[in-house]
Backbone as ProteinMPNN parsed JSONL, in Angstrom:
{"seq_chain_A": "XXXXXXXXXXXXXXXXXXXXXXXXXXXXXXXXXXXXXXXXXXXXXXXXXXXXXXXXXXXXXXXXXXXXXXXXXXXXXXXXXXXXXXXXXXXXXXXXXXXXXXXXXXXXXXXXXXXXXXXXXXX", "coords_chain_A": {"N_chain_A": [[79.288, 108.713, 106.053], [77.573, 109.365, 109.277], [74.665, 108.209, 109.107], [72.0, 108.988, 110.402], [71.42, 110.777, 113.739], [71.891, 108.398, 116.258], [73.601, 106.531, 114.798], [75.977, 105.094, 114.798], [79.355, 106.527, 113.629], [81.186, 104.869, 112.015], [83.211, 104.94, 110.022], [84.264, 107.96, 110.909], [85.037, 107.435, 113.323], [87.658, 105.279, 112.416], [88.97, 107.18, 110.676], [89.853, 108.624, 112.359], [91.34, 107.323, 114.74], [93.666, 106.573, 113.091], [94.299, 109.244, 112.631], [95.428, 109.697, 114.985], [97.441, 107.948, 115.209], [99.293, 108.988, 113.023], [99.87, 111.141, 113.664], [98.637, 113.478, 112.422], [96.849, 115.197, 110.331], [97.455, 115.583, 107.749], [99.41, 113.033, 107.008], [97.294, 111.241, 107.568], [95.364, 110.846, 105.806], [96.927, 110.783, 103.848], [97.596, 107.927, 104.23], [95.313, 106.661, 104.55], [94.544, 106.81, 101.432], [92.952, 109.033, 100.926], [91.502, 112.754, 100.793], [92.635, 115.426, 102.73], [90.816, 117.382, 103.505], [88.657, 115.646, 103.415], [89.327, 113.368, 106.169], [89.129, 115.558, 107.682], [86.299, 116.099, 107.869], [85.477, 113.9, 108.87], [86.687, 113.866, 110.944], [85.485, 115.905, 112.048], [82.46, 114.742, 112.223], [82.578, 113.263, 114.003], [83.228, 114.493, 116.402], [81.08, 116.212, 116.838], [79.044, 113.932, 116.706], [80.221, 113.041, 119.168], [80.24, 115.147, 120.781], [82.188, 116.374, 121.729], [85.466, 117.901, 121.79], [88.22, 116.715, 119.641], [91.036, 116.752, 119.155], [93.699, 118.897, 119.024], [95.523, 121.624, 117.408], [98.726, 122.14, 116.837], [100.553, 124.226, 114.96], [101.334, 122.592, 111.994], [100.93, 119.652, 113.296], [98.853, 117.347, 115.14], [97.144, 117.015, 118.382], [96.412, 114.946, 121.089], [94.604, 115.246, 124.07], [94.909, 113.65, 127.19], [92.497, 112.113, 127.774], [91.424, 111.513, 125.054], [92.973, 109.823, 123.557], [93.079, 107.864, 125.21], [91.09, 106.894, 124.567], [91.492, 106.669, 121.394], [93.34, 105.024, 121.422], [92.135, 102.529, 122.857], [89.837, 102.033, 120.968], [91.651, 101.171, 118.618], [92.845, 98.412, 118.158], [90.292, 97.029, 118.5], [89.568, 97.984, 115.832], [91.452, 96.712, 114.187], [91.556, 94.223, 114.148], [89.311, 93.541, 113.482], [89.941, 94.285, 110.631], [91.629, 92.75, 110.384], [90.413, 89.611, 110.147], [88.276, 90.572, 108.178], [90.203, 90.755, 105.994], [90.571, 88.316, 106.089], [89.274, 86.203, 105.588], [88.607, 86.864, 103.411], [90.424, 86.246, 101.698], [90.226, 83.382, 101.778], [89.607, 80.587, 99.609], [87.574, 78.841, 99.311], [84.479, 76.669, 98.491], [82.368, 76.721, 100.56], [79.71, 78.385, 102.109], [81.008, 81.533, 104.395], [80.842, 82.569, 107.335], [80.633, 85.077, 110.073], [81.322, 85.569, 113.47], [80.428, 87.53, 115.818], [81.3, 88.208, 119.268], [81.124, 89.937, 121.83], [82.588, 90.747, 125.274], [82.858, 92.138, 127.953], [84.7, 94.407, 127.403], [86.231, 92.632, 125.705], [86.462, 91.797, 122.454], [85.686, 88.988, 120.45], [85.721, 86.988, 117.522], [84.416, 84.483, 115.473], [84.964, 82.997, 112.824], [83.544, 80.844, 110.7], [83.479, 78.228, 108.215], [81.759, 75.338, 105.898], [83.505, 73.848, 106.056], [85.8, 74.121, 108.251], [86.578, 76.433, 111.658], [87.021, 78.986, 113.397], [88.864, 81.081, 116.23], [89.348, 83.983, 116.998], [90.409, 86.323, 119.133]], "CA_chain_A": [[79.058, 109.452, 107.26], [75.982, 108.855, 109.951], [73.023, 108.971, 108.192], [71.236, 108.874, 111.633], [72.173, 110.869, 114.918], [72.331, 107.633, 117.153], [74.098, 105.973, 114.557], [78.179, 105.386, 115.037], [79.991, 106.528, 112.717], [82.916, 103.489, 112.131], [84.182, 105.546, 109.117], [84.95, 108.634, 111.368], [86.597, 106.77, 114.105], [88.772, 104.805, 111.842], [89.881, 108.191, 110.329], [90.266, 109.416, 113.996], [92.62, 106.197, 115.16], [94.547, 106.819, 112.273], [94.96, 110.441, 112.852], [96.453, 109.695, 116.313], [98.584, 106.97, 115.178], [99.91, 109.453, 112.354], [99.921, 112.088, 114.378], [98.67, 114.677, 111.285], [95.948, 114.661, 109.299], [98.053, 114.944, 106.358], [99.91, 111.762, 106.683], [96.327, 110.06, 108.328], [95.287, 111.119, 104.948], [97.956, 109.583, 102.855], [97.356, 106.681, 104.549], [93.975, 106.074, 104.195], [94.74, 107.243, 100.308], [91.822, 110.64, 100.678], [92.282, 113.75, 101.028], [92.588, 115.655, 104.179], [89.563, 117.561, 103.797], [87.84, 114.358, 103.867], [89.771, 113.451, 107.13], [88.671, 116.587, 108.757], [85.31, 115.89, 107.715], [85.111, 112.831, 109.49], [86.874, 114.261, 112.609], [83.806, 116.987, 112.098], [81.436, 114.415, 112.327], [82.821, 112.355, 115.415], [83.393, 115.619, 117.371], [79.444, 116.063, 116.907], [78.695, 112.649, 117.547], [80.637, 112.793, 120.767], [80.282, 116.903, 121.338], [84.043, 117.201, 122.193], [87.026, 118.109, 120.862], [88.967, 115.27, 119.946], [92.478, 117.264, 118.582], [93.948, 119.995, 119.287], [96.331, 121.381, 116.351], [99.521, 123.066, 116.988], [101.234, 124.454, 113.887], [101.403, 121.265, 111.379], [100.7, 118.799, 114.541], [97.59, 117.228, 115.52], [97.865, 116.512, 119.611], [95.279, 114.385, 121.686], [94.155, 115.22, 125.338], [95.079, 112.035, 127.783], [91.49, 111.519, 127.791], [91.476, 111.509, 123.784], [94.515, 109.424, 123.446], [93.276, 106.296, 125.675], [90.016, 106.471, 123.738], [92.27, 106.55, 120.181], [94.065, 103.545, 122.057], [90.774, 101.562, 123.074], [89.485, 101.924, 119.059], [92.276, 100.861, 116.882], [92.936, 96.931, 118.51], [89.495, 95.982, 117.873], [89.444, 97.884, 114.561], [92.528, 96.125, 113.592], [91.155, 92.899, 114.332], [88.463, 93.426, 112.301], [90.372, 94.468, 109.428], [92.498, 91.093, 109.804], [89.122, 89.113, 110.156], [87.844, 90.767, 106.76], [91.228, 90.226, 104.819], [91.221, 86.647, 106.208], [87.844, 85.648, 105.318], [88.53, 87.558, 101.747], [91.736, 85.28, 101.07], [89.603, 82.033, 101.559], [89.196, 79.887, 98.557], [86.962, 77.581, 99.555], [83.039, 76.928, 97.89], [81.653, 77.009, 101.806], [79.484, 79.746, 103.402], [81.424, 81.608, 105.326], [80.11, 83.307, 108.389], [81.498, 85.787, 111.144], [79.757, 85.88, 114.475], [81.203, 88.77, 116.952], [81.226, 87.808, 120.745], [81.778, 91.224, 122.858], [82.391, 90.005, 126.662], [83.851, 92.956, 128.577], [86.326, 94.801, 126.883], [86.803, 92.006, 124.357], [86.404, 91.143, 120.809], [86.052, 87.74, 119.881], [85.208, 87.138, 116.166], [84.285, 83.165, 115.589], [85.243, 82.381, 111.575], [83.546, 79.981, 109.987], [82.718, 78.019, 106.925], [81.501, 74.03, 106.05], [85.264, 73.089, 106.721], [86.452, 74.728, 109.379], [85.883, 77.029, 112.414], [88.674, 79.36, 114.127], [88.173, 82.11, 117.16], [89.881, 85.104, 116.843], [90.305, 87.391, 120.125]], "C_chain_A": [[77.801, 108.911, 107.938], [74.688, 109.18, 109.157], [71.767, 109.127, 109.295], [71.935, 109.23, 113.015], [72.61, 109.66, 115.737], [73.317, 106.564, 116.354], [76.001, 105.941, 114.781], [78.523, 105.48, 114.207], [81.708, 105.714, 112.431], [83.43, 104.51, 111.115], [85.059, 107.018, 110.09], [85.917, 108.006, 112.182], [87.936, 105.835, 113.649], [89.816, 105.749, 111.399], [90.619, 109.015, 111.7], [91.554, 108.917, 114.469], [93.331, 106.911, 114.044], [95.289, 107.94, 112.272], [95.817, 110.617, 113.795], [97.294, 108.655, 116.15], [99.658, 107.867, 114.518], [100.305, 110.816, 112.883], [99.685, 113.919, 113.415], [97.772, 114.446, 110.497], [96.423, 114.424, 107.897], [98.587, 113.553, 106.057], [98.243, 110.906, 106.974], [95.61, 110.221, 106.679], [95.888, 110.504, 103.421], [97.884, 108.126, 103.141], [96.241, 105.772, 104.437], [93.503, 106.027, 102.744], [93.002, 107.833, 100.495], [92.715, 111.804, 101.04], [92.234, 114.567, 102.115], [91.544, 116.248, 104.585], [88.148, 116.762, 103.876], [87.664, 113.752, 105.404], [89.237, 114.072, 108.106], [87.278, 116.463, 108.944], [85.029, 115.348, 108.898], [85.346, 113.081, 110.613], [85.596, 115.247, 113.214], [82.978, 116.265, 112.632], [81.395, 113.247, 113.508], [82.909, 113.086, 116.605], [81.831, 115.952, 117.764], [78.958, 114.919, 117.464], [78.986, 112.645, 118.906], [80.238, 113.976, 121.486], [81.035, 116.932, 122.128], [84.755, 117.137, 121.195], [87.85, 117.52, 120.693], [90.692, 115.745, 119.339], [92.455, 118.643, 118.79], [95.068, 120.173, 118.145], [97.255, 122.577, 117.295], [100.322, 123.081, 115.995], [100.434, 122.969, 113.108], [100.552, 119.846, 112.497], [99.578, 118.76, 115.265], [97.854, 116.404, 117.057], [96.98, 115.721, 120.543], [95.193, 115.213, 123.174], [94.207, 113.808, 126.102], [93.674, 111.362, 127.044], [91.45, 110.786, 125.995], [92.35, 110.19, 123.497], [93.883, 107.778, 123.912], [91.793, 106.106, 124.984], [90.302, 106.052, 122.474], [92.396, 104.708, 120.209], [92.838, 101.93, 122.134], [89.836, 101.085, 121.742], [90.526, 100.957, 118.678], [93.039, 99.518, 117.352], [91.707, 96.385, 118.194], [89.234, 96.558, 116.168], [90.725, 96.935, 113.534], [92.293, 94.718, 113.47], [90.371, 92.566, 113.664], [89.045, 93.702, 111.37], [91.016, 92.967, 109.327], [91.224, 90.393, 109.686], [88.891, 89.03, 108.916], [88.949, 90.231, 105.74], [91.426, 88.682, 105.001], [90.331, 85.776, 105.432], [87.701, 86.222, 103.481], [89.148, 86.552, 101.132], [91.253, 83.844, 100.975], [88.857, 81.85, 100.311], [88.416, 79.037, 98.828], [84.926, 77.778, 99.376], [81.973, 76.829, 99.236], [81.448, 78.123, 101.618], [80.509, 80.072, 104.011], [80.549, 82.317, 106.294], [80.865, 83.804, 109.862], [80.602, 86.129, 112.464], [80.966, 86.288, 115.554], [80.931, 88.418, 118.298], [81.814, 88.951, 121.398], [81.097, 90.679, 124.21], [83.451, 91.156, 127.677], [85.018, 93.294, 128.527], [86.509, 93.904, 125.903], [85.957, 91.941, 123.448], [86.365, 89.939, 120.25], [84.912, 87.767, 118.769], [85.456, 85.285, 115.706], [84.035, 83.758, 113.743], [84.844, 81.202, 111.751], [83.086, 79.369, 108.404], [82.608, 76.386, 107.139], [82.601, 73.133, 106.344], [86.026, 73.156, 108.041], [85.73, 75.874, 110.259], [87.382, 77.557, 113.131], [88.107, 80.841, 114.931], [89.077, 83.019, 117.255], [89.364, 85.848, 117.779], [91.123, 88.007, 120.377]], "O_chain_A": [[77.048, 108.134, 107.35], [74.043, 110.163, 108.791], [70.632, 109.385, 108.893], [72.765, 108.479, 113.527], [73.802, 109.731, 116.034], [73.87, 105.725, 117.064], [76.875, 106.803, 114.865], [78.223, 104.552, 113.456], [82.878, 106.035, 112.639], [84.404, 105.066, 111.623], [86.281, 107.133, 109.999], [87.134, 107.941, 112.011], [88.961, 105.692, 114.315], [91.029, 105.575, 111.509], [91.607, 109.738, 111.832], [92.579, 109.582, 114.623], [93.553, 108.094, 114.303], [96.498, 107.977, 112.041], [96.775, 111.389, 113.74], [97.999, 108.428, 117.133], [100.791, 107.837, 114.999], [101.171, 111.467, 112.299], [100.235, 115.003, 113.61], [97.836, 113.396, 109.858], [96.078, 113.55, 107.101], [98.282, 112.961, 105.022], [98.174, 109.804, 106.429], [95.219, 109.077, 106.446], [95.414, 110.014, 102.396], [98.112, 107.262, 102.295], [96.209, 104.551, 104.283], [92.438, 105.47, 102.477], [92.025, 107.134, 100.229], [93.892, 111.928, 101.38], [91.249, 114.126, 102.707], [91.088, 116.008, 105.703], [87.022, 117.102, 104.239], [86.572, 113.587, 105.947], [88.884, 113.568, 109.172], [86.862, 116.675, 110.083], [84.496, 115.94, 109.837], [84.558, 112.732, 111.492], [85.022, 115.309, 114.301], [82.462, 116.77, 113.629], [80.437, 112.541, 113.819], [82.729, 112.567, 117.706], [81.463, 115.934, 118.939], [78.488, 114.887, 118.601], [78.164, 112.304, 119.757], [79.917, 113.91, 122.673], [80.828, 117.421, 123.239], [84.733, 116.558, 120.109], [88.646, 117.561, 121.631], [91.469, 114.81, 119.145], [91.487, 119.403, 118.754], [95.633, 119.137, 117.793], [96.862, 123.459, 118.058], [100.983, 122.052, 115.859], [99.382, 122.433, 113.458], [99.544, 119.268, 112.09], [99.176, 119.71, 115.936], [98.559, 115.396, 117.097], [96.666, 116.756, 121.131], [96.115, 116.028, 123.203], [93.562, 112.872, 125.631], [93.626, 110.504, 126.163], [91.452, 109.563, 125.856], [91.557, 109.481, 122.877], [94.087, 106.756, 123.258], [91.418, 104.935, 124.925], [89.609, 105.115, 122.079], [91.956, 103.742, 119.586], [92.847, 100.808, 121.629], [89.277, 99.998, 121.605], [90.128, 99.825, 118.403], [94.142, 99.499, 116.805], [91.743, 95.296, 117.622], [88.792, 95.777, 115.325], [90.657, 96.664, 112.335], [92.912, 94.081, 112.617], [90.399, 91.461, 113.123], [88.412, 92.993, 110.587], [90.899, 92.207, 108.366], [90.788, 90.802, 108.61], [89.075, 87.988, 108.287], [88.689, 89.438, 104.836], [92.167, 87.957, 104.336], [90.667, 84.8, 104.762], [86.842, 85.944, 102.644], [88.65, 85.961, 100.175], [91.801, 83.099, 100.162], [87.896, 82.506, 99.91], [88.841, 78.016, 98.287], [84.235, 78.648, 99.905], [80.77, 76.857, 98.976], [82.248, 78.948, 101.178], [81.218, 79.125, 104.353], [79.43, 82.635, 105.892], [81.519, 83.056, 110.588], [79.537, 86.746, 112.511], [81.962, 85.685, 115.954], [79.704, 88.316, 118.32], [83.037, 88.953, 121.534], [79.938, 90.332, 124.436], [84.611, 90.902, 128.004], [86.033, 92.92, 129.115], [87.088, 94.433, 124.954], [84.743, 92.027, 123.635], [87.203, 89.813, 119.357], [83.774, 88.231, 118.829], [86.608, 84.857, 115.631], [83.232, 84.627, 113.403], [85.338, 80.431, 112.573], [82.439, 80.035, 107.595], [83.109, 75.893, 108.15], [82.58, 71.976, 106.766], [86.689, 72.306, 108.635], [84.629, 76.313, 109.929], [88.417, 76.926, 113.345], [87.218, 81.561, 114.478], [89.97, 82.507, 117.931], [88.186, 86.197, 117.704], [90.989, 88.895, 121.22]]}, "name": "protein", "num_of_chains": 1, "seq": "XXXXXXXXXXXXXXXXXXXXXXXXXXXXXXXXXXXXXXXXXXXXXXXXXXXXXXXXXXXXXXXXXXXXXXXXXXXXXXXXXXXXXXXXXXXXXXXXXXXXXXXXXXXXXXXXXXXXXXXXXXX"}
């Protein structure tokens, strides 16, 4: 969680995206293998961070607000990118350094991989 108000909390908003992809904290839950009161936690502590309401529940069913929804949307492409990034840079066998250097240029993501062999730009 934030250990510092101005800090961002990446663990909540990952559990957040996830919740609006799954549309339930239970499944966003199963998916992330925790448990939902973990989940909620984290939605706790992004709702603070932001001081809004980022779900609305009806019965079982967790529902966004437009606004909510294109913010969900705007998260979980560059977190996804970073997750490929990390698993790519994990799967390399090779006795090089590697090194990841992030390029944010309006709206984008570019993530420059490299090591003493090679070099590849991911956006």
């Amino acid at each position: 969680m934030a250990a510092q108000d101005d800090e961002v909390p990446l663990n909540a908003i990952r559990a957040f995206v996830i919740v609006a992809r799954e549309g339930s904290v239970t499944r966003a839950a199963s998916s992330l293998g925790t448990t939902q009161s973990s989940v909620s936690r984290y939605l706790s502590v992004l709702r603070d961070y932001l001081d809004a309401d980022l779900i609305e529940r009806r019965g079982r069913r967790s529902h966004l607000t437009e606004f909510r929804r294109l913010f969900a949307n705007a998260l979980s492409e560059p977190l996804e990118t970073v997750g490929f990034t990390a698993k790519r840079m994990r799967r390399r066998a090779t006795a090089g350094t590697n090194r990841i250097v992030v390029l944010a240029h309006h709206y984008r993501l570019c993530f420059l991989a490299s090591d003493s062999k090679s070099a590849s730009v991911l956006c």
